[in-house]
XYZ file of C-alpha atoms in Angstrom:
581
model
C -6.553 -75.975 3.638
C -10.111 -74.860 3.412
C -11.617 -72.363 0.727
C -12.080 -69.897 3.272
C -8.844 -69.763 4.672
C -7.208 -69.458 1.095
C -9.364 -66.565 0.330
C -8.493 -64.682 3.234
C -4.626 -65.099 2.489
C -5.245 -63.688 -0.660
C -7.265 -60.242 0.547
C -4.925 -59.942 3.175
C -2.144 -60.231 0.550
C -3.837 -57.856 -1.979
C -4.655 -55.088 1.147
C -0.637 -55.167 2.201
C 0.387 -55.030 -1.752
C -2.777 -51.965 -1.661
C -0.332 -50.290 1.116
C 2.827 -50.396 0.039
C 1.833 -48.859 -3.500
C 0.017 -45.954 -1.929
C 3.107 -45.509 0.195
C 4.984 -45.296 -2.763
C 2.803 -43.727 -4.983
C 2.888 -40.736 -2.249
C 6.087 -40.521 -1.936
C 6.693 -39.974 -6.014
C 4.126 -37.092 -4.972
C 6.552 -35.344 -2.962
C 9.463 -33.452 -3.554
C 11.931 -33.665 -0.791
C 14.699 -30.798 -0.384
C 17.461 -30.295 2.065
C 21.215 -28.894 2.473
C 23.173 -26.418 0.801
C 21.530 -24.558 -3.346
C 25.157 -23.630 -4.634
C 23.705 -23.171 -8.120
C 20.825 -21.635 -9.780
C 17.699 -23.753 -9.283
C 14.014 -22.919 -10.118
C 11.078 -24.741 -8.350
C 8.298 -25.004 -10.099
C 4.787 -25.808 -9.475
C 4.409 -28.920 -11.027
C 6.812 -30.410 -8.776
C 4.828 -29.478 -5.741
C 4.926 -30.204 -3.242
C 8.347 -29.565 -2.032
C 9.143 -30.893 1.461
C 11.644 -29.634 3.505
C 13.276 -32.195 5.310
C 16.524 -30.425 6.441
C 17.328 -27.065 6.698
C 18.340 -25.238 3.526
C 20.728 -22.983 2.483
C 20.716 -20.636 -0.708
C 24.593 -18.983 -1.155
C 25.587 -15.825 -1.548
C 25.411 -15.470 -5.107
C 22.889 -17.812 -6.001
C 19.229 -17.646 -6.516
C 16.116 -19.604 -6.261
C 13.273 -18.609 -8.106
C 9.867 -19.797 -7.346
C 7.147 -20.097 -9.593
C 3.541 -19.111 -9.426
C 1.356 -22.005 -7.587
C 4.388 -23.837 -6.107
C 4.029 -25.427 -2.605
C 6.733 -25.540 -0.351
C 5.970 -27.638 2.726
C 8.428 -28.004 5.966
C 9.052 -30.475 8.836
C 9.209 -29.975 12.487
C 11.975 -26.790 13.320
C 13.214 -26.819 9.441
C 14.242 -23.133 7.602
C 15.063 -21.378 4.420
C 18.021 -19.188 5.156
C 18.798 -17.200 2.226
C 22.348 -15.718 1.797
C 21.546 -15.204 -1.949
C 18.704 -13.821 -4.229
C 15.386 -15.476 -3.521
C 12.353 -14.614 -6.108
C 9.382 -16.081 -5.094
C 6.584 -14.034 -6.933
C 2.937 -16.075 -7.155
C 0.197 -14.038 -8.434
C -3.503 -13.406 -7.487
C -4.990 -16.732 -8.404
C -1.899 -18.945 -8.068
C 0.025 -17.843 -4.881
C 3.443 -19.635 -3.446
C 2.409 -21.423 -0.080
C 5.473 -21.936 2.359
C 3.525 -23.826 5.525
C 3.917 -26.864 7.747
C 3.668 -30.301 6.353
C 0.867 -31.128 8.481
C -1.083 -28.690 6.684
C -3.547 -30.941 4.229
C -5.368 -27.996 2.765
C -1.751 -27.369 0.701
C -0.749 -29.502 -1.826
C -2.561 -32.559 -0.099
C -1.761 -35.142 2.878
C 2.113 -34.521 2.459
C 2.344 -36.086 5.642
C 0.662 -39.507 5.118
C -0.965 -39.853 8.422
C -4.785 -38.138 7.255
C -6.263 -36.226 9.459
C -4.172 -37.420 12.091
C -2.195 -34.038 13.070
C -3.201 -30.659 12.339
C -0.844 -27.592 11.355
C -0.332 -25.120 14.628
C 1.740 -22.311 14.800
C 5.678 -22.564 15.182
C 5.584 -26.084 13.005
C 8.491 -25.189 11.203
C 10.697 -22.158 11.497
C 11.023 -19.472 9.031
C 12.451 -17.696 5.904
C 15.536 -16.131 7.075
C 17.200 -13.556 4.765
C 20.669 -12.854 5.849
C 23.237 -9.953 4.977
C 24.048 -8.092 1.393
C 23.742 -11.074 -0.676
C 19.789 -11.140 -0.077
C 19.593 -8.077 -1.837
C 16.916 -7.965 -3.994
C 15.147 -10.869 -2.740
C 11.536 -10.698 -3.139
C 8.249 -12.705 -1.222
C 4.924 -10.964 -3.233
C 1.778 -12.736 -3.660
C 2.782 -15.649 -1.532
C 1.435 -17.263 2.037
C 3.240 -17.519 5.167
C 1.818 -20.138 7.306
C 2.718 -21.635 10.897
C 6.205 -20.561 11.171
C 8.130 -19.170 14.085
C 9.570 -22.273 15.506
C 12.355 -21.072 16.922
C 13.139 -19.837 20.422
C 16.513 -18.781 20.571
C 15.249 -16.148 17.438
C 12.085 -14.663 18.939
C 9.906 -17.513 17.071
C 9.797 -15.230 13.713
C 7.975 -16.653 10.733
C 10.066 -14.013 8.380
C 13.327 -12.811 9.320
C 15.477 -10.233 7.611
C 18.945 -9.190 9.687
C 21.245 -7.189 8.054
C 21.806 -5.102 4.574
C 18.971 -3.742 2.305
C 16.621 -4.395 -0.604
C 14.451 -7.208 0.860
C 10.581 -7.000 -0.623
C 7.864 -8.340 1.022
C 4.348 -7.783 -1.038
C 0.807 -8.632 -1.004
C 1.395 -11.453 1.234
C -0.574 -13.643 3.829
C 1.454 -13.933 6.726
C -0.617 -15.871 9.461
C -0.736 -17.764 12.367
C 3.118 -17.649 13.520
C 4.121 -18.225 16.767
C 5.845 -14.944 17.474
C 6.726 -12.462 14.882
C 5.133 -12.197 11.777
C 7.450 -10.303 10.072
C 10.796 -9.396 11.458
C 13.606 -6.740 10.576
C 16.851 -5.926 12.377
C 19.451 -3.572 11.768
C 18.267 -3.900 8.034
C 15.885 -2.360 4.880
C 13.466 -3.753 4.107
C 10.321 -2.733 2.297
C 6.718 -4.604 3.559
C 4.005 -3.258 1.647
C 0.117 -4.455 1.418
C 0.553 -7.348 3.371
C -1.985 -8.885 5.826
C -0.609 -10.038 9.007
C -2.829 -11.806 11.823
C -2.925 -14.292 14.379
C 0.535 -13.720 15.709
C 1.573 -12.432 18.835
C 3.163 -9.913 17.525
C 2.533 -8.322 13.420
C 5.551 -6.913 12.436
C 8.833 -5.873 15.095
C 11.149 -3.157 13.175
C 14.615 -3.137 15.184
C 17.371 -0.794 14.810
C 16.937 -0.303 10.761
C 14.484 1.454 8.826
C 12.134 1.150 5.064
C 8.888 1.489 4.929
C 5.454 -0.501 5.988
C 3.014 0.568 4.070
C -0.702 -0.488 3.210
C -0.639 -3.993 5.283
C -3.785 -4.742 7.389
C -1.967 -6.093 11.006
C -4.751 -7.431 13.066
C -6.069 -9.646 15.590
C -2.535 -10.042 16.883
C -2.034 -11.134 20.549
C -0.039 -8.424 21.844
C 1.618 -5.491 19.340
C 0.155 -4.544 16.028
C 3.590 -2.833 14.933
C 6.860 -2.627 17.128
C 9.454 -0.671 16.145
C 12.692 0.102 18.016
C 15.334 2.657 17.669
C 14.308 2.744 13.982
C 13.674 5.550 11.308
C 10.730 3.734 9.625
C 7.715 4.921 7.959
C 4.738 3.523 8.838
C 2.419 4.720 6.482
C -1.506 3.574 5.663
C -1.630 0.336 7.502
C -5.261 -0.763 8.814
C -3.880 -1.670 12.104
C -6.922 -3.195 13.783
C -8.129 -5.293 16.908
C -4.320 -6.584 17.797
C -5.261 -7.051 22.301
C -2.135 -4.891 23.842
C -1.924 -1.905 21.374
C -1.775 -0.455 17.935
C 1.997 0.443 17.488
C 4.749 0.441 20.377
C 7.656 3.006 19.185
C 10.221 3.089 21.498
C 13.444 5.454 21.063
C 12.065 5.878 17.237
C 12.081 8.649 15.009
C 10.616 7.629 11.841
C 6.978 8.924 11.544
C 3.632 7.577 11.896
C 0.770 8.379 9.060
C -2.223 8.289 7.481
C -3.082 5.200 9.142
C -5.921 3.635 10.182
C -5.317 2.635 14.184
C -9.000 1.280 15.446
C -10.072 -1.159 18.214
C -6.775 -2.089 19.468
C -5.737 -1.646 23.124
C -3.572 1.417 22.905
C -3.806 3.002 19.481
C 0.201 4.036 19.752
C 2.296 3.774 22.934
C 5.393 5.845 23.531
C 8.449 5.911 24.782
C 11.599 8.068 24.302
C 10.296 8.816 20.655
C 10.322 11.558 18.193
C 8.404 9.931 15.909
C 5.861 12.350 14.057
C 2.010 11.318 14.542
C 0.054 12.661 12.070
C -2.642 12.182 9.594
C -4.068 9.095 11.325
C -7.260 7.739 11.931
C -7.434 6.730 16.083
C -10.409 5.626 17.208
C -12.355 3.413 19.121
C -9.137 2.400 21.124
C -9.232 1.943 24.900
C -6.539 4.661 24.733
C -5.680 7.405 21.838
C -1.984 7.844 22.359
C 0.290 7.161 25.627
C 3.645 8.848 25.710
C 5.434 7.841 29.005
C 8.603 9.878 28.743
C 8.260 13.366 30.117
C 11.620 15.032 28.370
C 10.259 14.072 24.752
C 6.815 15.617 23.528
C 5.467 13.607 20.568
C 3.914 15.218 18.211
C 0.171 13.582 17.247
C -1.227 17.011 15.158
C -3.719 16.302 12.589
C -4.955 12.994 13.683
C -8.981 12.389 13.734
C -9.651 11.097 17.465
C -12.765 9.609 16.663
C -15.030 13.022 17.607
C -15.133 16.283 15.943
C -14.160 17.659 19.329
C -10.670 16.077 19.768
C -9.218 13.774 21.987
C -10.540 12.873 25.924
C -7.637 12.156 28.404
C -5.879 15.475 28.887
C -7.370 16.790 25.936
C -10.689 18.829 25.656
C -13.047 16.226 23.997
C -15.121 12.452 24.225
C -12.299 10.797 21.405
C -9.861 8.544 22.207
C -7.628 10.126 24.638
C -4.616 11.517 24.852
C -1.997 11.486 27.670
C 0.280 13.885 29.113
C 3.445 15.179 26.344
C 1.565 14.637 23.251
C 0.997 17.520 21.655
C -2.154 17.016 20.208
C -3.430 20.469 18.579
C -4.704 20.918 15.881
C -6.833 17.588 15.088
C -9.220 17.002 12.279
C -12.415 17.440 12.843
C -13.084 14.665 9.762
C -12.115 11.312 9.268
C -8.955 10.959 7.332
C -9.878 9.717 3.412
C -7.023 6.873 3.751
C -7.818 4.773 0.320
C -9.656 5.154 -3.265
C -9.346 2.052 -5.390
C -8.196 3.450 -8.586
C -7.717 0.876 -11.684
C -5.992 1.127 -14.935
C -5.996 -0.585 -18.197
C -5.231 -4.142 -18.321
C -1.670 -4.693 -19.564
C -0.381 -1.415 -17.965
C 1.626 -1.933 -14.819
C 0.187 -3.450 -11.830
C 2.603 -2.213 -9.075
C 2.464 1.044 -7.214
C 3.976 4.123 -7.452
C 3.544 7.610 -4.951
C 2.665 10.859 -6.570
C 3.378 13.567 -4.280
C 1.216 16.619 -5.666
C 2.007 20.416 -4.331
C -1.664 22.129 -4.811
C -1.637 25.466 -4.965
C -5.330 27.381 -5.161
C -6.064 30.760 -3.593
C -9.057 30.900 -1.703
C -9.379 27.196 -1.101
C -10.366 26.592 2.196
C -11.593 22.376 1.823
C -10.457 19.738 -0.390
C -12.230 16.152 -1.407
C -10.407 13.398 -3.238
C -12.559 9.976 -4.062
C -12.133 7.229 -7.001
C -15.393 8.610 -9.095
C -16.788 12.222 -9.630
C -19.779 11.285 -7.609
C -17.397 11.486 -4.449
C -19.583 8.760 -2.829
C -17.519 7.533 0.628
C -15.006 10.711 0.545
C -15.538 13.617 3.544
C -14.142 17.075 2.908
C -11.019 18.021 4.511
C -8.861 20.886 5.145
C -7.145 22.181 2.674
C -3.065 21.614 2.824
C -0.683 22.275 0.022
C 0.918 18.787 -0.207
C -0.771 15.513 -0.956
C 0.866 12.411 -1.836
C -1.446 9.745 -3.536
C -0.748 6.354 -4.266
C -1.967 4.713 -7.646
C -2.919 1.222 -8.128
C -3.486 -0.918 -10.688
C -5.943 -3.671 -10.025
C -5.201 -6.734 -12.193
C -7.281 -7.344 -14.938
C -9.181 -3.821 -14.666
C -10.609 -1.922 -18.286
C -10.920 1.367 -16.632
C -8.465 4.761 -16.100
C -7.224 5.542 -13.044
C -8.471 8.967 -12.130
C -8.603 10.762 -8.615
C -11.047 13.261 -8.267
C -10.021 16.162 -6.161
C -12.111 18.661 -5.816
C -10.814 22.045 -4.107
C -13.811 24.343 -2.865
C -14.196 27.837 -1.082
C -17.095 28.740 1.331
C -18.454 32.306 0.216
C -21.595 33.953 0.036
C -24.997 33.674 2.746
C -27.420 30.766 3.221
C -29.458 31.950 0.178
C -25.799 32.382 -1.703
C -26.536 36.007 -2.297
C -22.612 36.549 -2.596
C -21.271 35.523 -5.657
C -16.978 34.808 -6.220
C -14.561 35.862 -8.515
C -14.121 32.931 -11.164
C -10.668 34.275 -12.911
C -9.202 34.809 -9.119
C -10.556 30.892 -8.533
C -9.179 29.432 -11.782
C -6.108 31.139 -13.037
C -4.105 30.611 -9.522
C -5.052 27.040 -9.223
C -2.231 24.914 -9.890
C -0.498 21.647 -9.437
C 3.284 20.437 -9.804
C 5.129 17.075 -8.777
C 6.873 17.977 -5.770
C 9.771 15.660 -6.660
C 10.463 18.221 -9.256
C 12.069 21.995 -7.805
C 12.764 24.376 -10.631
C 9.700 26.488 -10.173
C 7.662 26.536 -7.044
C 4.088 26.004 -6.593
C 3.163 29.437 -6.564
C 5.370 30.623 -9.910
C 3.547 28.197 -11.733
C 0.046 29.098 -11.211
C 1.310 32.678 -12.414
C 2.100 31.393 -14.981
C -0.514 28.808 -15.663
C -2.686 31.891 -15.375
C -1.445 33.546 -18.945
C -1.993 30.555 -21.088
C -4.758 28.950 -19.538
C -7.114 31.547 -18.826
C -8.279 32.664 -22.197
C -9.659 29.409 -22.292
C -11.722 29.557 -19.329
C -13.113 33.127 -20.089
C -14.049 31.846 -23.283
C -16.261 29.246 -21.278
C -17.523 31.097 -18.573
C -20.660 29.830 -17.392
C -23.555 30.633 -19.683
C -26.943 29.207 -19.554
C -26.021 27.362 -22.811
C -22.747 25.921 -20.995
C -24.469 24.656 -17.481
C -26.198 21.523 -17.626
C -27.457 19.636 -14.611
C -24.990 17.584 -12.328
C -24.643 13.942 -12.765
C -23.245 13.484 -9.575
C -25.392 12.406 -6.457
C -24.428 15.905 -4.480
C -27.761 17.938 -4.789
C -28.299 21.165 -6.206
C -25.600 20.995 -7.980
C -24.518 22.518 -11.857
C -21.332 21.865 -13.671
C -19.572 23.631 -16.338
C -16.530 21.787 -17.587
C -13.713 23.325 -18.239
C -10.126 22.464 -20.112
C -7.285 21.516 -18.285
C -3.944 20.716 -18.384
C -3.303 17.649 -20.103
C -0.451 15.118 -19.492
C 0.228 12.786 -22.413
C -0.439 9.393 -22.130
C -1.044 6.462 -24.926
C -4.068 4.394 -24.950
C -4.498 0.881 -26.531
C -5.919 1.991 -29.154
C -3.441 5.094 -29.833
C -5.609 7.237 -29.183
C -4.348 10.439 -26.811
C -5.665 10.982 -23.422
C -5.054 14.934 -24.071
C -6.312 18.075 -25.149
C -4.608 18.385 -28.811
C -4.080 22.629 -28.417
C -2.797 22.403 -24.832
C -0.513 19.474 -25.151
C 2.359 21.848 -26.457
C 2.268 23.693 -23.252
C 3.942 20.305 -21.731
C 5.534 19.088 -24.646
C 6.739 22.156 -27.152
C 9.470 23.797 -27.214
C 7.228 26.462 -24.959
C 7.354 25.738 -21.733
C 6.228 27.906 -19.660
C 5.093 26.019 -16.894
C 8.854 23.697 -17.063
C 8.017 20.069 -16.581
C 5.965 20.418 -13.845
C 2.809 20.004 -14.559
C 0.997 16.972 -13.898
C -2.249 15.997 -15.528
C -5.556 17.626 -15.122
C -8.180 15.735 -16.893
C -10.620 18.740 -16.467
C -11.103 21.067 -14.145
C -14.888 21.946 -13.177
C -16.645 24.384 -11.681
C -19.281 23.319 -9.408
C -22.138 26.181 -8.353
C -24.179 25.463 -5.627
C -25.673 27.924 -3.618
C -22.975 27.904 -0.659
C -19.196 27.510 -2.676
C -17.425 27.320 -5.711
C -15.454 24.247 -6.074
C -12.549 23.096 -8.634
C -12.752 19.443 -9.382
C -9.549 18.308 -11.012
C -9.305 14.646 -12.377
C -5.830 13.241 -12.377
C -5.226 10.172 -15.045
C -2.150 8.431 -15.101
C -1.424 5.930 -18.499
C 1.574 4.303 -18.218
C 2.562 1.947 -20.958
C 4.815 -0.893 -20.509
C 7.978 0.674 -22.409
C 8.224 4.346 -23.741
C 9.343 3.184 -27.160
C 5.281 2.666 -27.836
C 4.608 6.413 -27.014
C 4.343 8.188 -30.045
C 7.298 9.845 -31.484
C 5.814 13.486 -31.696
C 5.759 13.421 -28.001
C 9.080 14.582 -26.408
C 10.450 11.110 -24.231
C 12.184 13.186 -21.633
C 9.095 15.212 -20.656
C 7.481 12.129 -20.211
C 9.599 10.549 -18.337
C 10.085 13.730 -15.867
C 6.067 13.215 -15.990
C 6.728 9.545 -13.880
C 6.884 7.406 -17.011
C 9.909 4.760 -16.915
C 11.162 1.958 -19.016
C 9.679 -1.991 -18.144
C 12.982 -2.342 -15.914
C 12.584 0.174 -13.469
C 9.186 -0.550 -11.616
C 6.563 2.034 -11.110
C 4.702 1.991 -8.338
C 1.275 3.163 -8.070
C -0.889 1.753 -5.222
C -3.858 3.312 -3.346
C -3.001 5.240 -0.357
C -4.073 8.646 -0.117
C -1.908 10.847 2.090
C -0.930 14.369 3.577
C 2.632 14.273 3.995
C 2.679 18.058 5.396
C 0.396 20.525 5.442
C -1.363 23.160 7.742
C -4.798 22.670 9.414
């Protein structure tokens, strides 16, 4: 036998011996998973990637956690059904990928074939929570890729049927083959998601919860369908999906403070009571389409793209309007929808609603933006009830205020009318509407007696006025104390005024426990209005043993504070849940 012909037994030997160790060494790389989870099991991220080779089931009972950064990876048609508790909660910069296993970009050719295939939607099937023992279950900070596989379900990437307490936060939910998200005859709460590339974003059916703060767009037909449901759809971006916005059909949840632009038609209608309001439509091909002739729906309040209204039947060049939608009064404004508000880092990152009854006579506009210099916010008509969402952005050294400034129009173009300061101050007022033991009203009377010696004492004097360091011209400001709610800083130091604090606190309460946190109220002169700017903090620490012990735990708690175990929620929608225009 020749030289040559030895040495090409021996490369050819080494390149098959080359083959089956990288076949081996990938699959030790791989962690396969199929059949029933009868016990508790974590997966973790170091074991990633799991593959899915058979469908799995999690019992009633039993959970499955899922750590940060973990991969889960699944082959043609395969599913997660979830009878049990599943907790799969990634964070910002290590989510939880579920996806198909052709999908290289996640943990890595799982596949072995290189670039051979390429993920597509419906590749594997979905997450499928099922009945009361997925209560509790939880997908936030995770990606949803390529799922909806199959047909006999509607081809849903995430599918909840039945029972309650299903979370679905801060995900990425793209590129399914039907449904994005799911939910039938069930609860389930999907907030701040983004959901795109579907055919459809999100299809509520015969239940109700709430879908909140998700962006839903470029979606081949439906944005949002919901069917014979009482759900909330509240400050979604719901933008460029082809056939329409929202479908409701036989609904009569509500519809607000959304932002419904570039879609086919912004909401379509039929047999609905659903309430409209409070919602950005514009730029639509049409405004809102209500096809059943016995059911008006009510679309007040909305912003139609033009200060003159809506075009269709209505009087103006916005996005129109069709017959049996009642669509007087609109805003003549854009809708403020979001502020970005922060707090400290270590506080709680979730979100939490503060519905606010304002109560101010004389105030005719209101303005509520993330920094005093109201850059980005628009004025709006005043209403008595505002409900704004909080939100903690990881990491973040700052407060979280809102700025709300309440104004009233007086005087000529030279401002040769002057106001009434007292009448301006004394009867402005603000209480948690989640809290009923003294109306709106009764409180500003009574805010009046023990606040208003301190703004008469600081009535604007040319020593007290100092130029405005905002970016609104011709502009002066005069601070002036507020109401103070009690919070704890890192350093212990109070976020307060020390006199005013036993208003809230003392065994004097006038005022009950309703009042809610004015940094400081100031007066803004310009030559046209007076204006009230009131700057609401929230500090939240994580337990309300590390609040002081001088300051009285129930108030606090009545003030929104709660222990680590019940979550608060403070994200950054900005809403009118009623009001008059």
């Amino acid at each position: 036998m020749s030289k040559t012909k030895i040495s090409f037994k021996i490369t050819r030997a080494i390149f098959y011996l080359f083959l089956v160790l990288f076949n081996y060494s990938f699959l030790l790389a791989n962690t396969y998973v199929s059949g029933t989870i009868s016990v508790n099991t974590i997966w973790t991220a170091g074991n990633s990637p799991y593959i899915v080779n058979g469908n799995i089931t999690l019992n009633s009972g039993v959970k499955l956690d899922i750590e940060p950064g973990a991969v889960i990876k699944f082959g043609a048609g395969m599913q997660l059904n979830i009878n049990g508790k599943l907790t799969a909660v990634g964070t910002e910069e290590e989510k939880i990928i579920f996806t198909s296993w052709k999908d290289d970009s996640a943990g890595g050719d799982s596949n072995g074939d290189g670039s051979a295939s390429v993920p597509a939607a419906g590749d594997w099937d979905k997450i499928y929570f099922y009945g009361g023992g997925a209560a509790g279950s939880v997908l936030e900070n995770c990606e949803v890729r390529y799922g909806g596989s199959d047909t006999s379900w509607g081809e849903v990437a995430i599918d909840r049927v039945g029972g309650e307490g299903v979370r679905i936060e801060n995900c990425e939910i793209t590129d399914s083959k039907n449904y994005g998200i799911r939910e039938y005859a069930s609860v389930v709460e999907i907030l701040g998601n983004r959901i795109e590339r579907a055919v459809h974003g999100i299809a509520a059916e015969y239940g109700s919860g709430e879908i909140k703060g998700n962006e839903i767009r470029n979606n081949a037909v439906w944005g949002i369908i919901a069917t014979i449901t009482g759900v909330k759809i509240r400050g979604n971006t719901i933008i460029e999906n082809i056939a329409g916005g929202i479908i409701s059909q036989g609904s009569s949840g509500e519809v607000k403070n959304n932002d419904i632009k570039n879609n086919g038609v912004g909401i379509y209608c039929s047999n609905t009571t659903s309430e409209i309001n409070f919602n950005n439509i514009a730029e639509n091909t049409e405004g809102v389409k209500n096809v059943t002739s016995d059911k008006i729906v009510n679309a007040r309040y909305n912003w139609w793209g033009t200060a003159d209204g809506p075009s269709g039947v209505g009087p103006g060049s916005g996005d129109s309007v069709s017959d049996y939608v009642d669509y007087e009064p609109w805003s003549d404004k854009s809708h403020l929808l979001y502020a970005n508000f922060a707090v400290k880092e270590g506080y709680f990152t979730n979100q939490q609603d503060i519905t606010l009854l304002l109560y101010c006579i004389g105030a005719d506009e209101f303005i509520v933006a993330e920094n005093p210099d109201f850059t980005d916010a628009l004025w709006q008509a005043f209403v008595p009830e505002k409900t704004f969402s909080l939100s903690a952005a990881e990491g973040a050294h700052t407060l979280c205020p809102i700025h709300l400034m309440l104004r009233q129009w007086f005087g000529d173009e030279n401002g040769a009318k002057m106001a009434n300061i007292n009448k301006i101050l004394s009867n402005c007022a603000i209480q948690r509407a989640e809290q009923h033991s003294m109306s709106a009203k009764r409180q500003a009377d009574n805010l009046r007696y023990h606040v208003l010696s301190f703004f008469r004492r600081l009535k604007p004097a040319a020593t007290s006025i100092k130029p405005a360091t905002t970016k609104q011209e011709n502009i002066l400001v005069a601070n002036y104390i507020g109401i103070q709610n009690t919070g704890k800083s890192e350093t212990g130091n109070f976020y307060g005024d020390e006199v005013l604090r036993t208003i809230i606190t003392g065994r004097d309460k006038p005022c009950g426990y309703e009042i809610v946190q004015a940094g400081h109220w100031d007066l803004h002169i310009d030559s046209l209005m007076w204006a009230v700017e009131i700057v609401i903090s929230y500090i939240f620490r994580d337990q309300l043993f590390e609040l002081p012990e001088a300051v009285n735990r129930n108030s606090i708690e009545k003030f929104g504070f709660k222990r680590k175990e019940e979550p608060l929620y403070f994200s950054i929608e900005e809403r009118i849940a009623r009001g008059t225009a």
